[in-house]
């Protein structure tokens, strides 16, 4: 997996989480996974197509998701407000992806991002040989946030896009 | 949230009136709190580009804060349609997707400025003052809050 594709997502997650939760963030766990993804909390998935293809899942501990929703809403939100908590995680994913996409586009990568969707399954699809997933655990003051990134780069699509632009 | 010197309309000294367009309820709430800290008045909200156009027609706000990626109609197209009918409309795009092509497309289609999410209040405040320019005024002697 190309780290230059992953690094913008790490930087963006670090910055957006710190601002959204109002506390320092540290990356505690970093691992490569080939097994099917198992959801841990409230999760949002984003799919990418084009030169960069794959998916990213943000999985937020319930406690962190509730705190995130409370901070974004400016009022106390409880676990009972499931819709609000899910919406908060989607907005978080949207901001993290958007910032990373900005960096990658300005570096010349061309791809399309679909809006984040709530990932409700207990388990996600297995990553393939060439899109092995990188899993990062961000430690926050209110719980863990996991980012599971499985992306691949298609140079043939980049060449097609360049030819079309000529 | 930090308080800023209120930005008023210079023509009548009334608060600047805002329409906030974003499909995320949290993004809207966040912007509402910032606008209130600038002394502004949120007169309407919309969750997609189509509603944004109808709400603009109905409310004629001083400023529209418009997200880009939304269902039904994206923000850049909605901005273009609003500006086509109302050339003096002041539309500020507010999006997490801030790459150069996107910003240029928004400005070419009539948006006045672009603010990247997550929005920093001090950045949005300066953009609001810039976009209002001669049509806006801040309390003399008051700090900008930044």
Coordinates of N, CA and C in Angstrom, one line a residue, chain A residues 16 19 69 71-74 84-85 87-88 91 94-95 98-99 101-102 105-106 110 115, chain B residues 22-27 29-30 33 67 69 96-101 116-120:
Chain A
X16 N -8.6 17.0 12.5 CA -10.0 17.2 12.6 C -10.5 16.6 14.0
X19 N -9.6 19.0 16.8 CA -10.5 20.2 16.9 C -11.9 19.8 17.3
X69 N -20.8 14.3 19.3 CA -22.1 14.8 19.0 C -22.5 16.0 19.9
X71 N -20.4 18.0 21.4 CA -19.5 19.2 21.1 C -20.0 19.9 19.8
X72 N -20.4 19.0 18.8 CA -20.8 19.6 17.5 C -22.2 20.3 17.7
X73 N -23.0 19.7 18.5 CA -24.4 20.3 18.7 C -24.4 21.5 19.7
X74 N -23.4 21.6 20.5 CA -23.3 22.6 21.5 C -24.3 22.4 22.7
X84 N -28.7 11.3 16.1 CA -27.8 12.5 16.2 C -26.4 12.0 16.3
X85 N -26.1 10.9 17.1 CA -24.8 10.4 17.3 C -24.3 9.8 15.9
X87 N -25.3 10.8 13.0 CA -25.1 12.0 12.1 C -23.7 12.7 12.4
X88 N -23.4 12.7 13.7 CA -22.1 13.3 14.1 C -20.9 12.6 13.6
X91 N -20.6 13.4 9.9 CA -20.0 14.7 9.7 C -18.5 14.7 9.9
X94 N -17.0 13.0 7.0 CA -17.0 14.0 5.9 C -15.9 15.0 5.9
X95 N -15.6 15.5 7.1 CA -14.6 16.5 7.3 C -13.2 15.9 7.1
X98 N -12.8 15.0 3.4 CA -12.7 16.2 2.6 C -11.4 16.8 2.6
X99 N -10.8 16.9 3.8 CA -9.5 17.6 4.0 C -8.4 16.7 3.3
X101 N -8.9 14.6 0.8 CA -9.1 14.6 -0.6 C -8.5 15.9 -1.2
X102 N -8.7 17.0 -0.5 CA -8.1 18.3 -0.9 C -6.6 18.2 -1.1
X105 N -5.9 15.8 -4.2 CA -6.2 16.5 -5.5 C -5.2 17.5 -5.8
X106 N -4.7 18.3 -4.8 CA -3.7 19.3 -5.1 C -2.4 18.6 -5.4
X110 N -6.6 12.1 -9.2 CA -7.9 12.4 -9.7 C -8.8 11.2 -9.3
X115 N -20.4 10.4 -0.8 CA -20.7 10.9 0.6 C -20.6 9.7 1.6
Chain B
X22 N -26.6 23.4 4.3 CA -25.8 22.2 4.6 C -26.6 21.0 4.8
X23 N -26.3 19.9 4.3 CA -27.1 18.7 4.5 C -26.8 18.1 5.9
X24 N -25.8 18.5 6.6 CA -25.5 18.0 7.9 C -26.1 19.0 9.0
X25 N -27.0 18.4 9.8 CA -27.6 19.2 10.9 C -26.5 19.7 11.8
X26 N -25.5 19.0 12.0 CA -24.4 19.4 12.9 C -23.6 20.6 12.3
X27 N -23.4 20.5 11.1 CA -22.7 21.6 10.4 C -23.5 22.9 10.5
X29 N -25.8 23.6 12.8 CA -25.8 24.1 14.2 C -24.5 24.8 14.5
X30 N -23.4 24.3 14.1 CA -22.1 24.9 14.4 C -22.0 26.3 13.7
X33 N -24.1 28.8 15.6 CA -23.5 29.4 16.9 C -22.4 30.4 16.5
X67 N -22.8 24.8 1.6 CA -22.0 23.6 1.5 C -21.9 23.2 0.0
X69 N -21.0 19.6 -1.2 CA -21.6 18.2 -1.5 C -22.9 18.0 -0.7
X96 N -15.6 20.9 3.2 CA -14.4 20.2 3.7 C -13.5 19.9 2.5
X97 N -14.1 19.9 1.3 CA -13.3 19.6 0.0 C -12.9 20.9 -0.6
X98 N -11.6 21.3 -0.3 CA -11.1 22.6 -0.6 C -10.0 22.6 -1.6
X99 N -10.0 21.6 -2.6 CA -8.9 21.6 -3.5 C -9.1 22.7 -4.6
X100 N -8.0 23.1 -5.2 CA -7.9 24.3 -6.0 C -9.0 24.3 -7.1
X101 N -9.2 23.2 -7.8 CA -10.2 23.1 -8.9 C -11.6 23.4 -8.4
X116 N -12.8 26.5 4.3 CA -12.7 25.1 4.5 C -13.1 24.6 5.8
X117 N -13.9 23.5 5.9 CA -14.2 22.8 7.1 C -13.0 22.0 7.6
X118 N -12.8 21.8 8.9 CA -13.7 22.4 10.0 C -13.5 23.9 10.0
X119 N -14.6 24.6 10.2 CA -14.5 26.0 10.1 C -14.0 26.6 11.4
X120 N -13.0 27.5 11.3 CA -12.5 28.2 12.4 C -13.2 29.6 12.5

